[in-house]
Structures are given as structure tokens and as C-alpha cells.
Amino acid sequence: MIALISLFKEDRKFEKIHDIFGVIKGSEEPDRYVILGNHRDAWTYGAVDPNSGTASLLDIARRLGIMLQSGWKPRRSIILCSWDAEEFGMIGSTEWVEENLADLHSKAVAYLNVDCAVQGVGFFAGSTPQLDKLLVDITRQVKDPDVMGKMVHDTWNEMNGSISIERLARTDSDFAPFLHHAGIPSVDLYYGKEFPGYHTALDSYNWMEKHGDPLFLRHLAITEIWGLLALRLADDPVLPFDYQVYASQLQEHTNALSALMNNSQAVNLMNGFISDLSDAAIEVLKEAKVYSPPEDYESKLSFFPGIADAISRSGNQGADERDTAIQHEVWKVSRAIQRAARVLRGEFSRQNEQSNFSSVVTP
């Protein structure tokens, strides 16, 4: 007779977590922060998740230390962050963002995240749209770790037939609180996708050395891209943001929304403000040159979640009530786009802003 015994031990207790920071104070704009982050807690050995990213972060710290010893100082402050308790729901980064939300919301330039630096072949990146151009430019400066004589940009482009940059709608890494809570422009970088040993005992140094990155050249490439992004954002006299890309992305989303809505009056309003945002972005770029040195609504409208929710909830509503609810959400997005254009122009909001919107979108 064979007896099968299952054993389970549960141990619930409170533990302290510790976030660790390294700060290089900016020489000219010390109250503006370029933030680099990686978590250091792991489910098992964690060679990929997170230690590949931790190794890259430590190497950036080492290189910045050498530059500081040579007399260099960044224009803006650089903050290097090692997060704790990421695997329990981004607790370390989220608590820090929430505690410092007011400062970060107004003073953080960008958050640059690397979680699993290397988990396979091929460069992948996600970002908010205004950082797309900078990211692409940086990859033209870094040698490809797998193909001799080519740059990362070349193989990245060849892999998909064009440059493919993901949008950071997910919430599975430490960029989530920075982007979704504080609205800070963000980037996420990594080599390889769908690592089969993720969160298992196979995530080991042995796997990394034999299969993931035998010569550790992919680690080197990620470190260089990450570090160069930080240096450009910390040192460029005019921040290298491109809001024309942002306006173009919003236009793509609005076109998808327009195809799903019978009443396009409110969408036309959004189109007008997106055009205004694009014009404002062009004006900012010109000024910088002068003065510087599906099948369901939810999947199709993940970029406009408030509108998607309103459409989903409207199934049992009457036509008038449905249109009013949806147009209200469209109005809120339109207002945010209009305010973005005004921020780029340095304008204040007008007192009659709400009444102008209401008169246009109310049926």
C-alpha cells in the first residue's frame, strides 16, 4: 500500500521591507529627477527576475561613479532605486510613490525601469509616446550583442519589419505606480520574451550562463541603453520629449473609437483638441531649436478605459442615457487633451472651460 501525504505550512507575519536609493544631485536643476529602478526580491534564485536587472543597475552606478570622479555632474538629479517586495504587488515602489506623490508629480522627469534585463533573444521596449524618439535614437548608438557589425536599432527593426514599441498599459512591474499613479513618463527595457523558467527554480545562474546570455553581452547592451537614456534626460538642456508622437498616438486611438461610435459629434471635438495638441508640440520643438543648445469594446479601447467602461455599462440603458454617459467620458478625455496643449504653451485654464464643453457635447 502506498500512502500519499500532502503537507502544507502557512506562515503569515508582518515583515519590514527596505527600499534602497542612490542619489546624484543635479548641478543646475537639482529639484528635477531622472529615476532608474529595479526590484531585488525574487521568488527563487532570480537570475533573470530580477538579478539580471540588478546587475545592470549596479553597473550603471559604477560607471556614474567613475564619471563623478572625473569631475562630471548631471544637470538634473539622478536617483537609482532598488525596490523591495515587488513580487508581492509592487509594494516597495508603490508605497514610495504614494508617499512622495506631490513631489514626483511635479518634479520627476521620467522613470526608467528594468526588471528582467535578459530572458532571451531580441530587444524589446515599452514606453510612453513622448519618449519613443529618444529611445530609438539611443539604440542607434549601441552595438547589437548577437549580430556583429550591427546596432541594436538594426536588429530591432528587422525582427518585426519595423520598430515596435509597446505601450505600458500593464501593471506587472515597478513602472506601474510611476505611470498610473503619478503620470510620470516611463520606459521599460528587456531582452527576450516568455521565459519558460519564470518564477521557478530554473531561473538560475546556470541557465543564464548556458542559455540566456553566455557572454553577458545582452546585459551589456541593456545597461548601455538604460544608462544613455538616463544621461540624455539628465543632461540635455531641453528635455528630449517629442509630443508630436503623443498626439499621433492619441489620433490613432480616437480613430478606433470613432469607428465604434454612431454619434461622432463628441469624437470630432476630441479630434480638434488633438490637432491643437499637435500644433502646440510643434511650437515647443521650434522654440527648443531656437533656445537650446476586436471583438469587444474593452480590448479595442484599452487606451480610453473610461470610455470603454461607459460603453460596457450602457447595455441596459436607454439611448439618451447611454449617449450622455459615453459623451461625458469623451468630454473628460477631450478636456485632458486640451489641458495638455495648454501646458505645452504655458497657458492657464479658462474659467468658462466647462461650459464650453458642456454646450458642445450635451445632447
PDB file of N, CA and C in Angstrom, residues 26-29 32-34 73-78 109 134 227-241 288-289 291-293:
ATOM      1  N   GLY A  26      21.718  67.046  -8.938  1.00  0.00           N
ATOM      2  CA  GLY A  26      21.950  67.821 -10.150  1.00  0.00           C
ATOM      3  C   GLY A  26      22.644  69.137  -9.865  1.00  0.00           C
ATOM      4  N   SER A  27      23.453  69.583 -10.823  1.00  0.00           N
ATOM      5  CA  SER A  27      24.220  70.817 -10.628  1.00  0.00           C
ATOM      6  C   SER A  27      23.417  72.068 -10.945  1.00  0.00           C
ATOM      7  N   GLU A  28      22.446  71.982 -11.866  1.00  0.00           N
ATOM      8  CA  GLU A  28      21.675  73.157 -12.269  1.00  0.00           C
ATOM      9  C   GLU A  28      20.191  73.036 -11.960  1.00  0.00           C
ATOM     10  N   GLU A  29      19.644  71.842 -12.053  1.00  0.00           N
ATOM     11  CA  GLU A  29      18.229  71.619 -11.746  1.00  0.00           C
ATOM     12  C   GLU A  29      18.114  70.470 -10.741  1.00  0.00           C
ATOM     13  N   ARG A  32      14.778  68.439 -10.185  1.00  0.00           N
ATOM     14  CA  ARG A  32      14.194  67.632 -11.256  1.00  0.00           C
ATOM     15  C   ARG A  32      14.885  66.280 -11.233  1.00  0.00           C
ATOM     16  N   TYR A  33      14.081  65.196 -11.287  1.00  0.00           N
ATOM     17  CA  TYR A  33      14.619  63.866 -11.017  1.00  0.00           C
ATOM     18  C   TYR A  33      14.477  62.931 -12.218  1.00  0.00           C
ATOM     19  N   VAL A  34      15.586  62.314 -12.590  1.00  0.00           N
ATOM     20  CA  VAL A  34      15.576  61.197 -13.531  1.00  0.00           C
ATOM     21  C   VAL A  34      15.760  59.936 -12.690  1.00  0.00           C
ATOM     22  N   LYS A  73      29.151  66.261 -13.447  1.00  0.00           N
ATOM     23  CA  LYS A  73      27.946  66.292 -12.621  1.00  0.00           C
ATOM     24  C   LYS A  73      26.740  66.407 -13.540  1.00  0.00           C
ATOM     25  N   PRO A  74      25.666  65.707 -13.248  1.00  0.00           N
ATOM     26  CA  PRO A  74      24.485  65.814 -14.113  1.00  0.00           C
ATOM     27  C   PRO A  74      23.794  67.156 -13.930  1.00  0.00           C
ATOM     28  N   ARG A  75      23.143  67.612 -14.973  1.00  0.00           N
ATOM     29  CA  ARG A  75      22.368  68.850 -14.888  1.00  0.00           C
ATOM     30  C   ARG A  75      21.191  68.670 -13.926  1.00  0.00           C
ATOM     31  N   ARG A  76      20.492  67.535 -14.070  1.00  0.00           N
ATOM     32  CA  ARG A  76      19.357  67.212 -13.199  1.00  0.00           C
ATOM     33  C   ARG A  76      19.738  66.049 -12.292  1.00  0.00           C
ATOM     34  N   SER A  77      19.049  65.899 -11.201  1.00  0.00           N
ATOM     35  CA  SER A  77      19.371  64.832 -10.250  1.00  0.00           C
ATOM     36  C   SER A  77      19.031  63.459 -10.827  1.00  0.00           C
ATOM     37  N   ILE A  78      19.866  62.488 -10.508  1.00  0.00           N
ATOM     38  CA  ILE A  78      19.643  61.094 -10.892  1.00  0.00           C
ATOM     39  C   ILE A  78      19.421  60.286  -9.613  1.00  0.00           C
ATOM     40  N   VAL A 109      11.208  63.808 -13.981  1.00  0.00           N
ATOM     41  CA  VAL A 109      11.329  63.923 -15.437  1.00  0.00           C
ATOM     42  C   VAL A 109      10.855  62.638 -16.107  1.00  0.00           C
ATOM     43  N   LEU A 134      13.485  59.368 -28.541  1.00  0.00           N
ATOM     44  CA  LEU A 134      14.736  59.288 -27.784  1.00  0.00           C
ATOM     45  C   LEU A 134      15.200  57.843 -27.679  1.00  0.00           C
ATOM     46  N   GLY A 227      21.586  53.371 -19.442  1.00  0.00           N
ATOM     47  CA  GLY A 227      22.438  54.464 -18.975  1.00  0.00           C
ATOM     48  C   GLY A 227      22.422  55.669 -19.891  1.00  0.00           C
ATOM     49  N   LEU A 228      22.432  55.439 -21.211  1.00  0.00           N
ATOM     50  CA  LEU A 228      22.405  56.560 -22.154  1.00  0.00           C
ATOM     51  C   LEU A 228      21.072  57.302 -22.103  1.00  0.00           C
ATOM     52  N   LEU A 229      19.973  56.572 -21.927  1.00  0.00           N
ATOM     53  CA  LEU A 229      18.679  57.232 -21.732  1.00  0.00           C
ATOM     54  C   LEU A 229      18.733  58.157 -20.522  1.00  0.00           C
ATOM     55  N   ALA A 230      19.295  57.650 -19.428  1.00  0.00           N
ATOM     56  CA  ALA A 230      19.383  58.456 -18.208  1.00  0.00           C
ATOM     57  C   ALA A 230      20.242  59.697 -18.421  1.00  0.00           C
ATOM     58  N   LEU A 231      21.366  59.548 -19.106  1.00  0.00           N
ATOM     59  CA  LEU A 231      22.255  60.690 -19.320  1.00  0.00           C
ATOM     60  C   LEU A 231      21.616  61.756 -20.199  1.00  0.00           C
ATOM     61  N   ARG A 232      20.924  61.341 -21.255  1.00  0.00           N
ATOM     62  CA  ARG A 232      20.247  62.325 -22.110  1.00  0.00           C
ATOM     63  C   ARG A 232      19.183  63.090 -21.321  1.00  0.00           C
ATOM     64  N   LEU A 233      18.394  62.372 -20.537  1.00  0.00           N
ATOM     65  CA  LEU A 233      17.325  63.010 -19.772  1.00  0.00           C
ATOM     66  C   LEU A 233      17.880  63.869 -18.644  1.00  0.00           C
ATOM     67  N   ALA A 234      19.047  63.502 -18.136  1.00  0.00           N
ATOM     68  CA  ALA A 234      19.639  64.269 -17.038  1.00  0.00           C
ATOM     69  C   ALA A 234      20.446  65.462 -17.527  1.00  0.00           C
ATOM     70  N   ASP A 235      21.025  65.386 -18.725  1.00  0.00           N
ATOM     71  CA  ASP A 235      21.986  66.404 -19.155  1.00  0.00           C
ATOM     72  C   ASP A 235      21.520  67.315 -20.281  1.00  0.00           C
ATOM     73  N   ASP A 236      20.583  66.877 -21.115  1.00  0.00           N
ATOM     74  CA  ASP A 236      20.150  67.734 -22.224  1.00  0.00           C
ATOM     75  C   ASP A 236      19.562  69.038 -21.684  1.00  0.00           C
ATOM     76  N   PRO A 237      19.986  70.192 -22.195  1.00  0.00           N
ATOM     77  CA  PRO A 237      19.429  71.470 -21.720  1.00  0.00           C
ATOM     78  C   PRO A 237      17.917  71.546 -21.888  1.00  0.00           C
ATOM     79  N   VAL A 238      17.418  71.030 -23.027  1.00  0.00           N
ATOM     80  CA  VAL A 238      15.975  70.943 -23.259  1.00  0.00           C
ATOM     81  C   VAL A 238      15.603  69.464 -23.251  1.00  0.00           C
ATOM     82  N   LEU A 239      14.635  69.089 -22.447  1.00  0.00           N
ATOM     83  CA  LEU A 239      14.261  67.679 -22.333  1.00  0.00           C
ATOM     84  C   LEU A 239      13.895  67.095 -23.698  1.00  0.00           C
ATOM     85  N   PRO A 240      14.434  65.935 -24.051  1.00  0.00           N
ATOM     86  CA  PRO A 240      14.218  65.351 -25.385  1.00  0.00           C
ATOM     87  C   PRO A 240      12.889  64.617 -25.506  1.00  0.00           C
ATOM     88  N   PHE A 241      11.799  65.306 -25.201  1.00  0.00           N
ATOM     89  CA  PHE A 241      10.456  64.752 -25.348  1.00  0.00           C
ATOM     90  C   PHE A 241       9.888  65.152 -26.707  1.00  0.00           C
ATOM     91  N   ALA A 288      12.387  75.091 -28.871  1.00  0.00           N
ATOM     92  CA  ALA A 288      13.560  74.401 -28.336  1.00  0.00           C
ATOM     93  C   ALA A 288      14.754  74.556 -29.270  1.00  0.00           C
ATOM     94  N   LYS A 289      14.509  74.496 -30.578  1.00  0.00           N
ATOM     95  CA  LYS A 289      15.598  74.650 -31.540  1.00  0.00           C
ATOM     96  C   LYS A 289      16.179  76.055 -31.493  1.00  0.00           C
ATOM     97  N   TYR A 291      16.090  78.134 -28.742  1.00  0.00           N
ATOM     98  CA  TYR A 291      16.673  78.487 -27.454  1.00  0.00           C
ATOM     99  C   TYR A 291      17.591  77.422 -26.881  1.00  0.00           C
ATOM    100  N   SER A 292      17.708  76.317 -27.413  1.00  0.00           N
ATOM    101  CA  SER A 292      18.555  75.296 -26.825  1.00  0.00           C
ATOM    102  C   SER A 292      19.955  75.385 -27.382  1.00  0.00           C
ATOM    103  N   PRO A 293      20.700  74.805 -26.656  1.00  0.00           N
ATOM    104  CA  PRO A 293      21.909  74.399 -27.346  1.00  0.00           C
ATOM    105  C   PRO A 293      21.234  73.120 -28.075  1.00  0.00           C
TER     106      PRO A 293
END
